[in-house]
Short mmCIF file of C-alpha atoms in Angstrom, two decimals:
data_model
loop_
_atom_site.label_atom_id
_atom_site.label_comp_id
_atom_site.label_asym_id
_atom_site.label_seq_id
_atom_site.Cartn_x
_atom_site.Cartn_y
_atom_site.Cartn_z
CA MET A 1 0.00 0.00 0.00
CA ARG A 2 1.37 3.42 -0.91
CA VAL A 3 1.70 5.92 1.87
CA ALA A 4 2.09 9.50 0.73
CA ALA A 5 4.42 11.80 2.60
CA VAL A 6 2.51 14.57 4.33
CA ASP A 7 4.11 17.79 5.44
CA PRO A 8 2.51 18.67 8.83
CA ALA A 9 3.32 22.32 8.27
CA LYS A 10 0.95 22.42 5.31
CA ILE A 11 -2.01 20.79 7.09
CA THR A 12 -4.87 23.05 8.05
CA GLY A 13 -7.27 20.29 9.10
CA ALA A 14 -9.75 21.19 6.39
CA LYS A 15 -8.51 19.81 3.06
CA LEU A 16 -6.78 16.43 3.42
CA GLU A 17 -7.06 14.25 0.31
CA LEU A 18 -7.84 10.56 0.64
CA PHE A 19 -6.33 9.37 -2.60
CA LEU A 20 -4.09 10.25 -5.52
CA PRO A 21 -4.79 10.13 -9.30
CA TRP A 22 -6.37 7.05 -10.80
CA GLN A 23 -4.40 3.92 -11.62
CA SER A 24 -5.26 0.71 -13.48
CA GLY A 25 -5.29 -2.67 -11.81
CA PRO A 26 -4.28 -6.04 -13.34
CA ASP A 27 -7.80 -6.55 -14.72
CA LYS A 28 -7.79 -3.07 -16.31
CA THR A 29 -10.27 -1.84 -13.69
CA VAL A 30 -9.55 1.70 -12.68
CA TRP A 31 -9.60 2.66 -9.03
CA PRO A 32 -7.89 5.29 -6.91
CA VAL A 33 -4.69 4.66 -5.02
CA PHE A 34 -5.73 5.33 -1.46
CA GLU A 35 -3.60 7.51 0.74
CA PRO A 36 -3.74 7.98 4.52
CA LEU A 37 -6.99 9.46 5.76
CA VAL A 38 -5.11 11.88 8.00
CA SER A 39 -1.65 12.82 9.13
CA ARG A 40 -0.46 10.82 12.12
CA ASP A 41 0.38 14.10 13.82
CA HIS A 42 -3.08 15.53 13.18
CA HIS A 43 -5.32 12.51 13.81
CA ARG A 44 -8.25 14.61 14.97
CA PHE A 45 -8.83 16.15 11.58
CA THR A 46 -10.50 13.61 9.29
CA THR A 47 -12.34 15.01 6.32
CA LEU A 48 -13.56 14.04 2.89
CA PRO A 49 -11.52 14.51 -0.29
CA GLU A 50 -12.27 17.05 -2.97
CA LEU A 51 -13.23 14.29 -5.43
CA PRO A 52 -16.93 13.29 -5.38
CA LEU A 53 -17.22 9.93 -3.64
CA LYS A 54 -20.23 8.87 -5.71
CA ASN A 55 -17.93 8.43 -8.74
CA VAL A 56 -15.28 6.42 -6.93
CA CYS A 57 -14.69 2.87 -8.13
CA PHE A 58 -13.32 1.06 -5.11
CA PRO A 59 -10.74 -1.76 -5.40
CA PRO A 60 -12.06 -5.32 -5.50
CA VAL A 61 -11.80 -7.39 -2.34
CA ASN A 62 -8.33 -8.85 -1.91
CA PRO A 63 -8.96 -12.49 -0.85
CA ALA A 64 -5.38 -12.86 0.37
CA TYR A 65 -5.70 -10.03 2.87
CA GLU A 66 -6.24 -11.18 6.45
CA LEU A 67 -9.30 -9.54 7.96
CA ASP A 68 -8.80 -7.79 11.28
CA ASN A 69 -11.13 -9.34 13.89
CA LEU A 70 -11.79 -6.08 15.71
CA THR A 71 -12.71 -4.37 12.47
CA SER A 72 -15.00 -7.23 11.43
CA ASP A 73 -16.79 -7.13 14.79
CA HIS A 74 -17.77 -3.53 14.18
CA LEU A 75 -18.28 -3.41 10.42
CA ILE A 76 -19.78 -6.68 9.20
CA GLY A 77 -23.12 -5.61 7.80
CA ARG A 78 -22.90 -2.16 9.33
CA ARG A 79 -22.43 1.42 8.20
CA LEU A 80 -20.94 3.65 10.88
CA LEU A 81 -19.53 7.12 11.17
CA LEU A 82 -15.76 7.16 11.07
CA ASP A 83 -15.93 8.92 14.43
CA GLU A 84 -17.75 5.89 15.87
CA LEU A 85 -14.99 3.54 14.70
CA LEU A 86 -11.97 5.48 15.86
CA PRO A 87 -12.27 4.56 19.57
CA TYR A 88 -11.97 0.87 18.58
CA VAL A 89 -10.08 0.70 15.26
CA ASN A 90 -7.05 2.83 14.44
CA LEU A 91 -6.74 4.74 11.18
CA ASP A 92 -3.87 2.61 9.87
CA THR A 93 -6.08 -0.48 10.06
CA ILE A 94 -8.97 1.32 8.40
CA GLN A 95 -6.62 2.50 5.67
CA GLU A 96 -5.35 -1.01 4.98
CA HIS A 97 -8.86 -2.43 4.77
CA LEU A 98 -9.85 0.42 2.46
CA ALA A 99 -6.92 -0.25 0.13
CA ASN A 100 -7.76 -3.98 0.01
CA GLY A 101 -11.40 -3.43 -0.90
CA LEU A 102 -12.84 -4.56 2.43
CA ILE A 103 -14.16 -1.14 3.38
CA HIS A 104 -16.09 1.45 1.41
CA ILE A 105 -16.55 5.06 2.38
CA GLU A 106 -19.32 7.53 1.56
CA ALA A 107 -20.06 11.15 2.24
CA GLY A 108 -22.59 11.57 5.04
CA LEU A 109 -24.80 13.79 2.86
CA THR A 110 -25.56 13.41 -0.83
CA ASP A 111 -24.89 16.17 -3.36
CA GLU A 112 -28.59 17.03 -3.05
CA GLY A 113 -28.23 17.42 0.72
CA ALA A 114 -30.04 14.23 1.77
CA CYS A 115 -28.77 12.16 4.69
CA ARG A 116 -27.33 8.84 3.54
CA ARG A 117 -27.85 7.20 6.92
CA CYS A 118 -31.56 7.91 7.52
CA GLY A 119 -32.73 9.07 4.09
CA ASN A 120 -33.95 12.44 5.37
CA HIS A 121 -34.26 15.01 2.58
CA ASP A 122 -36.60 17.42 4.35
CA SER A 123 -34.90 20.81 4.58
CA ALA A 124 -36.83 21.49 7.79
CA GLN A 125 -34.94 18.58 9.37
CA MET A 126 -31.54 19.95 8.28
CA SER A 127 -29.50 22.64 9.98
CA THR A 128 -26.02 24.17 9.96
CA PHE A 129 -23.26 24.79 12.47
CA PRO A 130 -19.74 26.25 12.44
CA CYS A 131 -17.71 23.06 11.90
CA PHE A 132 -14.42 22.70 13.77
CA ARG A 133 -13.29 20.00 11.35
CA CYS A 134 -13.84 21.53 7.91
CA LYS A 135 -13.64 25.16 9.07
CA LYS A 136 -16.90 25.99 7.28
CA THR A 137 -20.55 26.45 8.07
CA CYS A 138 -21.44 22.78 7.74
CA ALA A 139 -24.88 21.27 7.11
CA TYR A 140 -26.04 18.34 9.24
CA CYS A 141 -29.09 16.09 9.63
CA ARG A 142 -31.27 16.62 12.69
CA ALA A 143 -33.55 13.65 11.98
CA CYS A 144 -31.01 11.07 13.17
CA LEU A 145 -28.93 13.29 15.44
CA MET A 146 -29.49 10.98 18.42
CA MET A 147 -27.34 8.35 16.64
CA GLY A 148 -24.42 10.75 16.16
CA ARG A 149 -24.17 13.77 13.89
CA VAL A 150 -24.04 13.22 10.13
CA SER A 151 -22.72 16.38 8.52
CA GLY A 152 -21.46 17.48 5.14
CA CYS A 153 -17.89 16.50 6.02
CA SER A 154 -18.76 13.24 7.81
CA ILE A 155 -17.46 9.92 6.53
CA LEU A 156 -19.69 6.82 6.61
CA VAL A 157 -17.74 3.56 6.62
CA SER A 158 -19.23 0.19 5.67
CA GLY A 159 -17.82 -3.34 5.44
CA LYS A 160 -17.95 -4.93 2.00
CA TRP A 161 -16.69 -8.49 2.54
CA ASN A 162 -18.75 -11.68 2.54
CA GLN A 163 -21.20 -11.34 5.40
CA SER A 164 -22.68 -14.83 5.30
CA GLY A 165 -20.28 -17.64 6.07
CA PHE A 166 -22.68 -19.45 8.42
CA ASN A 167 -23.33 -22.46 6.17
CA GLY A 168 -21.01 -24.72 8.12
CA THR A 169 -22.65 -23.93 11.45
CA GLN A 170 -25.68 -25.79 12.77
CA HIS A 171 -28.41 -23.91 14.59
CA PRO A 172 -30.66 -26.49 16.28
CA LEU A 173 -34.05 -25.44 17.58
CA VAL A 174 -34.64 -26.97 21.02
CA TRP A 175 -38.05 -25.45 21.73
CA SER A 176 -40.34 -28.36 22.65
CA GLY A 177 -43.73 -26.64 22.72
CA THR A 178 -46.71 -27.56 20.57
CA LEU A 179 -48.17 -25.25 17.94
CA SER A 180 -51.89 -24.90 17.37
CA ASN A 181 -53.27 -25.51 13.89
CA GLY A 182 -53.25 -21.78 13.17
CA GLN A 183 -49.70 -21.39 14.43
CA THR A 184 -48.59 -24.39 12.37
CA GLN A 185 -50.05 -22.91 9.19
CA ALA A 186 -48.35 -19.58 9.85
CA SER A 187 -45.06 -21.35 10.58
CA ARG A 188 -45.24 -23.27 7.29
CA PHE A 189 -46.19 -20.10 5.42
CA LEU A 190 -43.06 -18.36 6.69
CA SER A 191 -40.81 -21.36 5.99
CA GLU A 192 -42.11 -21.53 2.42
CA LYS A 193 -41.39 -17.85 1.85
CA ILE A 194 -37.85 -18.30 3.17
CA GLY A 195 -37.37 -21.32 0.89
CA MET A 196 -38.40 -19.23 -2.13
CA LEU A 197 -35.93 -16.47 -1.33
CA GLN A 198 -33.11 -17.89 -3.43
CA HIS A 199 -35.32 -17.83 -6.54
CA GLN A 200 -36.34 -14.15 -6.41
CA THR A 201 -34.71 -10.79 -5.79
CA SER A 202 -36.88 -9.72 -2.87
CA CYS A 203 -40.37 -10.19 -1.51
CA GLU A 204 -42.57 -9.27 1.44
CA CYS A 205 -45.41 -10.89 3.31
CA LEU A 206 -47.80 -10.27 6.19
CA LEU A 207 -48.31 -12.50 9.20
CA TRP A 208 -51.52 -11.19 10.78
CA ALA A 209 -52.11 -12.89 14.12
CA VAL A 210 -54.39 -11.73 16.90
CA CYS A 211 -53.02 -10.61 20.28
CA GLY A 212 -52.05 -13.67 22.28
CA ALA A 213 -51.81 -15.97 19.25
CA GLY A 214 -48.19 -16.83 20.04
CA LYS A 215 -46.46 -14.93 17.24
CA THR A 216 -42.94 -15.52 18.57
CA GLU A 217 -43.38 -19.29 18.53
CA MET A 218 -44.63 -19.11 14.93
CA LEU A 219 -41.26 -17.70 13.90
CA PHE A 220 -39.04 -20.43 15.34
CA ASN A 221 -39.17 -22.99 12.50
CA GLY A 222 -38.72 -20.38 9.79
CA ILE A 223 -35.76 -18.81 11.58
CA GLU A 224 -34.20 -22.26 12.07
CA LYS A 225 -34.52 -22.94 8.34
CA ALA A 226 -32.99 -19.57 7.45
CA LEU A 227 -30.04 -19.95 9.83
CA ASN A 228 -29.23 -23.48 8.70
CA THR A 229 -29.12 -22.36 5.05
CA GLY A 230 -26.60 -19.63 5.83
CA LEU A 231 -29.00 -16.68 5.96
CA ARG A 232 -28.76 -13.84 8.44
CA VAL A 233 -31.96 -12.98 10.29
CA LEU A 234 -33.12 -9.74 11.89
CA VAL A 235 -36.07 -9.45 14.26
CA ALA A 236 -36.79 -5.72 14.56
CA THR A 237 -39.26 -4.18 16.97
CA PRO A 238 -40.06 -0.54 17.75
CA ARG A 239 -39.51 -0.74 21.52
CA THR A 240 -36.59 -1.59 23.79
CA ASP A 241 -38.84 -3.38 26.29
CA VAL A 242 -39.87 -5.90 23.64
CA VAL A 243 -36.23 -6.57 22.66
CA LYS A 244 -35.41 -7.33 26.30
CA GLU A 245 -38.37 -9.69 26.52
CA LEU A 246 -37.64 -11.50 23.25
CA GLU A 247 -33.90 -12.00 23.79
CA PRO A 248 -34.08 -14.69 26.53
CA ARG A 249 -36.84 -16.52 24.66
CA PHE A 250 -34.72 -16.76 21.50
CA ARG A 251 -31.61 -17.72 23.46
CA GLU A 252 -33.54 -20.53 25.09
CA ALA A 253 -34.91 -21.72 21.73
CA PHE A 254 -31.52 -21.47 19.92
CA PRO A 255 -28.89 -22.20 22.62
CA LYS A 256 -26.06 -22.84 20.13
CA THR A 257 -26.68 -19.73 18.06
CA GLU A 258 -24.85 -16.47 18.62
CA ILE A 259 -27.55 -13.84 19.18
CA SER A 260 -27.09 -10.09 19.44
CA ALA A 261 -29.57 -7.80 21.16
CA CYS A 262 -29.26 -4.19 19.99
CA TYR A 263 -30.96 -1.26 21.69
CA GLY A 264 -29.98 2.04 23.20
CA GLY A 265 -27.83 1.37 26.26
CA ALA A 266 -26.95 -2.22 25.36
CA GLU A 267 -23.44 -3.17 26.50
CA ARG A 268 -22.38 -4.69 23.18
CA LYS A 269 -23.92 -4.33 19.75
CA ARG A 270 -22.18 -6.93 17.55
CA GLY A 271 -22.78 -6.68 13.85
CA ASP A 272 -21.70 -10.16 12.80
CA SER A 273 -24.19 -12.43 14.60
CA PRO A 274 -26.40 -14.68 12.45
CA LEU A 275 -29.47 -13.69 14.50
CA VAL A 276 -30.01 -10.11 15.65
CA ILE A 277 -32.88 -8.82 17.78
CA SER A 278 -32.98 -5.06 17.61
CA THR A 279 -35.00 -1.90 17.94
CA THR A 280 -35.81 -0.32 14.59
CA HIS A 281 -33.74 2.75 15.53
CA GLN A 282 -30.57 0.65 15.70
CA GLN A 283 -31.03 -0.33 12.04
CA LEU A 284 -29.74 3.12 11.12
CA ARG A 285 -26.30 1.59 11.77
CA TYR A 286 -26.80 -1.51 9.59
CA TYR A 287 -26.35 -1.71 5.85
CA ARG A 288 -27.14 -4.58 3.46
CA ALA A 289 -26.71 -7.07 6.30
CA PHE A 290 -29.78 -9.33 6.53
CA ASP A 291 -31.46 -11.86 4.24
CA VAL A 292 -34.61 -12.18 6.35
CA VAL A 293 -36.04 -9.13 8.11
CA ILE A 294 -38.98 -9.62 10.47
CA VAL A 295 -40.60 -6.39 11.64
CA ASP A 296 -42.62 -7.06 14.77
CA GLU A 297 -45.56 -4.75 15.55
CA VAL A 298 -45.14 -2.94 12.25
CA ASP A 299 -48.05 -0.63 13.07
CA ALA A 300 -46.65 0.51 16.43
CA PHE A 301 -45.25 3.90 17.31
CA PRO A 302 -42.63 5.12 16.48
CA TYR A 303 -42.08 2.84 13.45
CA SER A 304 -45.46 3.61 11.89
CA HIS A 305 -44.98 7.38 12.27
CA ASP A 306 -41.30 7.82 11.39
CA PRO A 307 -40.24 7.47 7.72
CA LYS A 308 -36.57 7.19 8.62
CA LEU A 309 -37.22 3.91 10.46
CA THR A 310 -38.82 2.37 7.37
CA TYR A 311 -35.82 3.60 5.38
CA ALA A 312 -33.44 2.13 7.99
CA VAL A 313 -35.04 -1.32 7.87
CA ASN A 314 -34.96 -1.35 4.06
CA GLN A 315 -31.29 -0.31 4.11
CA ALA A 316 -30.49 -3.09 6.59
CA ALA A 317 -31.88 -5.71 4.18
CA ARG A 318 -29.77 -7.10 1.38
CA GLN A 319 -30.74 -6.66 -2.25
CA GLN A 320 -32.21 -10.17 -2.22
CA HIS A 321 -34.29 -10.41 0.94
CA LEU A 322 -37.56 -11.39 2.57
CA LEU A 323 -39.39 -8.70 4.55
CA VAL A 324 -41.96 -10.08 6.99
CA TYR A 325 -44.56 -7.81 8.61
CA LEU A 326 -45.73 -9.28 11.91
CA THR A 327 -48.66 -7.66 13.70
CA ALA A 328 -52.06 -8.10 15.28
CA THR A 329 -53.31 -4.77 13.93
CA PRO A 330 -52.19 -3.98 10.37
CA ASP A 331 -53.22 -0.57 9.13
CA ARG A 332 -55.96 -0.07 6.55
CA LYS A 333 -53.55 0.20 3.63
CA MET A 334 -51.83 -3.07 4.51
CA GLN A 335 -55.18 -4.81 5.00
CA GLU A 336 -56.31 -3.65 1.55
CA ARG A 337 -53.08 -4.83 -0.10
CA ALA A 338 -53.53 -8.24 1.52
CA SER A 339 -57.22 -8.50 0.55
CA PHE A 340 -56.44 -7.70 -3.12
CA GLY A 341 -53.58 -10.22 -3.23
CA LYS A 342 -50.88 -7.58 -3.60
CA LEU A 343 -49.31 -8.60 -0.29
CA PRO A 344 -49.03 -12.35 0.45
CA ALA A 345 -50.60 -12.86 3.87
CA ILE A 346 -51.80 -15.41 6.35
CA ILE A 347 -54.28 -14.68 9.13
CA VAL A 348 -54.34 -16.41 12.51
CA PRO A 349 -57.68 -15.32 14.01
CA ARG A 350 -57.51 -17.32 17.23
CA ARG A 351 -55.22 -17.44 20.20
CA TYR A 352 -53.09 -20.48 20.82
CA HIS A 353 -55.50 -21.68 23.56
CA ARG A 354 -58.38 -21.49 21.00
CA PHE A 355 -60.63 -19.30 23.15
CA PRO A 356 -62.18 -16.17 21.54
CA LEU A 357 -60.86 -12.68 22.14
CA PRO A 358 -62.57 -10.70 24.91
CA VAL A 359 -64.92 -8.19 23.30
CA PRO A 360 -64.81 -4.73 24.93
CA SER A 361 -67.89 -3.23 26.52
CA PHE A 362 -68.62 0.52 26.36
CA CYS A 363 -69.43 2.45 29.52
CA TRP A 364 -70.38 6.12 29.41
CA THR A 365 -68.67 8.44 31.91
CA PHE A 366 -70.12 11.92 31.55
CA ARG A 367 -67.57 14.80 31.21
CA TRP A 368 -64.64 12.75 32.45
CA LYS A 369 -62.11 15.33 31.15
CA LYS A 370 -63.43 18.14 33.29
CA LYS A 371 -63.64 15.95 36.39
CA SER A 372 -60.12 14.60 35.99
CA ILE A 373 -58.60 18.10 36.00
CA ASP A 374 -59.49 18.31 39.69
CA GLY A 375 -58.19 14.81 40.34
CA LYS A 376 -61.68 13.31 40.52
CA VAL A 377 -62.40 9.84 39.18
CA PRO A 378 -65.85 9.14 37.66
CA ARG A 379 -68.03 7.06 39.95
CA ARG A 380 -68.54 4.33 37.37
CA ILE A 381 -64.81 3.68 37.20
CA ILE A 382 -64.57 3.49 40.99
CA VAL A 383 -67.46 1.01 41.09
CA TRP A 384 -65.78 -1.12 38.42
CA LEU A 385 -62.49 -1.10 40.33
CA GLU A 386 -64.28 -2.05 43.55
CA ARG A 387 -65.74 -5.07 41.80
CA MET A 388 -62.29 -6.07 40.53
CA HIS A 389 -60.89 -5.61 44.04
CA GLU A 390 -63.56 -7.80 45.59
CA THR A 391 -62.86 -10.58 43.09
CA LYS A 392 -59.10 -10.18 43.69
CA LYS A 393 -58.36 -9.39 40.07
CA GLN A 394 -55.39 -7.42 38.78
CA VAL A 395 -56.18 -4.48 36.50
CA PHE A 396 -54.50 -2.53 33.73
CA LEU A 397 -56.12 0.91 33.71
CA PHE A 398 -54.99 2.77 30.57
CA VAL A 399 -55.14 6.57 30.46
CA PRO A 400 -54.44 8.89 27.49
CA THR A 401 -51.86 11.24 29.07
CA VAL A 402 -49.22 11.37 31.78
CA ARG A 403 -50.89 14.51 33.12
CA LEU A 404 -54.16 12.65 33.64
CA LEU A 405 -52.34 9.72 35.23
CA LYS A 406 -50.63 11.95 37.79
CA SER A 407 -53.89 13.78 38.47
CA ILE A 408 -56.05 10.76 39.32
CA LEU A 409 -53.44 8.42 40.79
CA PRO A 410 -53.56 9.86 44.36
CA GLU A 411 -57.38 9.57 44.45
CA ILE A 412 -57.31 5.91 43.37
CA GLN A 413 -54.46 5.11 45.77
CA LYS A 414 -56.55 6.44 48.69
CA GLN A 415 -59.17 3.77 48.07
CA PHE A 416 -56.90 1.06 46.67
CA PRO A 417 -53.41 1.29 48.24
CA GLN A 418 -51.94 -1.45 46.06
CA THR A 419 -51.99 0.86 43.04
CA GLU A 420 -49.08 2.24 41.00
CA GLY A 421 -48.73 4.37 37.88
CA VAL A 422 -46.17 4.07 35.09
CA TYR A 423 -45.26 6.10 32.01
CA SER A 424 -42.34 6.23 29.58
CA GLU A 425 -40.15 8.63 31.58
CA ASP A 426 -40.82 6.97 34.93
CA PRO A 427 -37.40 5.93 36.34
CA ASP A 428 -39.05 3.12 38.34
CA ARG A 429 -41.09 1.80 35.44
CA MET A 430 -39.35 -1.58 35.17
CA ASP A 431 -39.56 -2.20 38.91
CA LYS A 432 -43.28 -1.34 39.04
CA VAL A 433 -44.09 -3.61 36.10
CA ALA A 434 -42.09 -6.42 37.73
CA ARG A 435 -44.03 -6.01 40.99
CA PHE A 436 -47.27 -6.02 39.02
CA ARG A 437 -46.27 -9.26 37.32
CA SER A 438 -45.47 -10.81 40.71
CA GLY A 439 -48.84 -9.75 42.13
CA ASN A 440 -47.52 -7.23 44.65
CA VAL A 441 -49.33 -4.44 42.78
CA ARG A 442 -53.07 -4.93 42.24
CA PHE A 443 -53.98 -1.99 39.95
CA LEU A 444 -51.53 -0.47 37.45
CA LEU A 445 -52.33 2.86 35.78
CA THR A 446 -50.42 3.25 32.55
CA THR A 447 -50.20 5.19 29.34
CA THR A 448 -50.05 3.34 26.02
CA ILE A 449 -46.44 2.25 26.70
CA LEU A 450 -47.81 -1.09 27.94
CA GLU A 451 -50.33 -1.65 25.16
CA ARG A 452 -48.05 -4.27 23.57
CA GLY A 453 -45.67 -7.02 24.55
CA VAL A 454 -46.85 -7.40 28.17
CA THR A 455 -48.54 -10.58 29.38
CA VAL A 456 -49.95 -10.93 32.91
CA LYS A 457 -52.05 -13.94 33.79
CA GLY A 458 -55.65 -13.14 34.67
CA VAL A 459 -55.41 -9.38 34.20
CA GLN A 460 -58.54 -7.31 33.53
CA VAL A 461 -58.40 -4.21 31.33
CA ALA A 462 -60.05 -0.81 31.34
CA VAL A 463 -59.48 2.36 29.35
CA PHE A 464 -60.17 5.69 31.05
CA GLY A 465 -61.08 8.16 28.29
CA ALA A 466 -61.25 5.70 25.40
CA ASP A 467 -62.73 8.48 23.24
CA ASP A 468 -59.47 10.45 23.42
CA SER A 469 -57.81 10.85 20.01
CA ARG A 470 -54.64 9.20 21.30
CA PHE A 471 -56.46 5.87 21.43
CA THR A 472 -56.44 4.76 17.80
CA GLU A 473 -58.15 1.65 16.48
CA SER A 474 -54.93 -0.38 16.60
CA ALA A 475 -54.08 0.89 20.10
CA LEU A 476 -57.48 -0.13 21.44
CA VAL A 477 -57.26 -3.59 19.84
CA GLN A 478 -53.83 -4.08 21.37
CA ILE A 479 -55.03 -2.87 24.78
CA ALA A 480 -57.99 -5.26 24.68
CA GLY A 481 -55.53 -7.99 23.78
CA ARG A 482 -53.89 -7.77 27.21
CA ALA A 483 -56.91 -9.60 28.71
CA GLY A 484 -57.72 -13.30 28.50
CA ARG A 485 -54.27 -14.41 27.32
CA SER A 486 -53.97 -17.32 29.75
CA PRO A 487 -55.76 -20.61 29.00
CA ASP A 488 -56.60 -20.80 32.72
CA GLU A 489 -58.43 -17.44 32.58
CA PRO A 490 -59.34 -16.83 28.91
CA ASP A 491 -62.45 -14.72 29.54
CA GLY A 492 -60.87 -11.51 30.79
CA GLU A 493 -62.99 -8.38 31.00
CA VAL A 494 -62.35 -5.28 28.87
CA CYS A 495 -64.19 -2.01 29.46
CA PHE A 496 -63.87 1.26 27.51
CA PHE A 497 -64.98 4.26 29.63
CA HIS A 498 -65.89 7.17 27.38
CA ASP A 499 -67.86 10.37 26.86
CA GLY A 500 -69.02 9.49 23.35
CA ILE A 501 -68.23 6.51 21.11
CA THR A 502 -65.56 7.33 18.52
CA ARG A 503 -64.97 5.73 15.15
CA ALA A 504 -61.75 4.18 16.51
CA MET A 505 -63.68 2.54 19.36
CA ALA A 506 -66.34 1.16 17.04
CA ARG A 507 -63.79 -0.16 14.55
CA ALA A 508 -61.68 -1.75 17.28
CA LYS A 509 -64.70 -3.64 18.63
CA LYS A 510 -65.73 -4.64 15.10
CA GLN A 511 -62.25 -5.96 14.31
CA ILE A 512 -62.25 -8.12 17.45
CA GLU A 513 -65.73 -9.47 16.68
CA THR A 514 -64.72 -10.21 13.08
CA MET A 515 -61.69 -12.19 14.19
CA ASN A 516 -63.86 -14.19 16.59
CA MET A 517 -66.27 -15.02 13.76
CA ARG A 518 -63.56 -16.25 11.43
CA GLU A 519 -63.36 -20.00 11.20
CA GLU A 520 -59.79 -21.09 11.59
CA SER A 521 -59.11 -23.78 9.03
CA GLY A 522 -58.46 -27.15 10.61
CA GLU A 523 -59.76 -26.25 14.06
#
């Protein structure tokens, strides 16, 4: 590898070139001769070259070059800022990998000013700052700022070597549970789609299963098939809590498989594991890494409301991939695509224990908003809670806002001391949920943060202010799905307290009734 001599006296930290004029390789392919990214004496100043990176033809991979393990840990299937790599991989190593075709680099922003990491091209989500590195007023993307700043002089680094290499490794599935007929059909559907992957460039499908149908168990056989044919699998979910819940279940099912769990605050986020369980936000750091991408709760916030997360998941998938949408509440557009045959889909309308879904009842609470401002709880809700208390039932009481929760919590705690309240910013949230699971808390007031992914045996469910606009159709279906999940107590009670029935409430009830009326084939 050529190393150009750099005169430190001439370095300003703003205009360091990455490579020299073009040269021809043995196969007549033209690529640049790469030079050091920075001077050794000025390692803090790393900037892009004058030449446009979009026209660069990088060297082919040198099969004789020995891959650095530390570099592979961080870059297999990932695209990171150079600044993120430097604490772990020195510039000399990055330079060598770059010269041997194992690393590609890109400008953080396109010539049109769009962010290459998150796809943001909205000028309202862009800003500028006086850049210490390039000595200019530099543009940067605010949409993905929480993952590290991507600016006009940022360098994105991605690994370009073979990311599979799992064909020689066996990944036995040791889960010994029994699938219902509906689960079995869904499992076969997924396995068939994975088997077809090698014959098509890319495809997508929908696995629509009601709350409590056992969606995770439906995935096991398909994931086993993918792993044992050398495919990399991603299970992406919008929320950290769900990642933490899924990780031990997958580790138990695949004890000989290396599994990475990626979420904000995780101790180690490996990029080279054959099976990755991750929040959708973390996919902003992956690039062309996965053959099978399973998006759990595709309709959930923030994934359903944030275009950059959809972009991130698509960027994490390889060119030839299978994208699986997994949800109990697909949106209207997805339902229409499935009904017209534009999106291959399978529906599992019953829970694994074969009992019907609890249908919510509507209970009118006059002017609940005005009463709650003063911390008062409508009498009908108190009466309902008293009945639950007498029957020794645990209760999820969902409220639309944190403000409302804090307002009514003291009043409920006066009458029912074993009551707690949780919301997203509550520092004791995990502890309170754990005590609720163990039965030490009888009533748990919560915002919609617990509408998904939480299973408590025998819990009853109520929604205070179900007519609030924050309770969408999908949210109400998910909330109702917290009840009756156990085969020992499948007839949980669900009550929507309201001051006027909304369209979302009516549609949620109709969707649950429709699923109950569906005849599951073979059962």
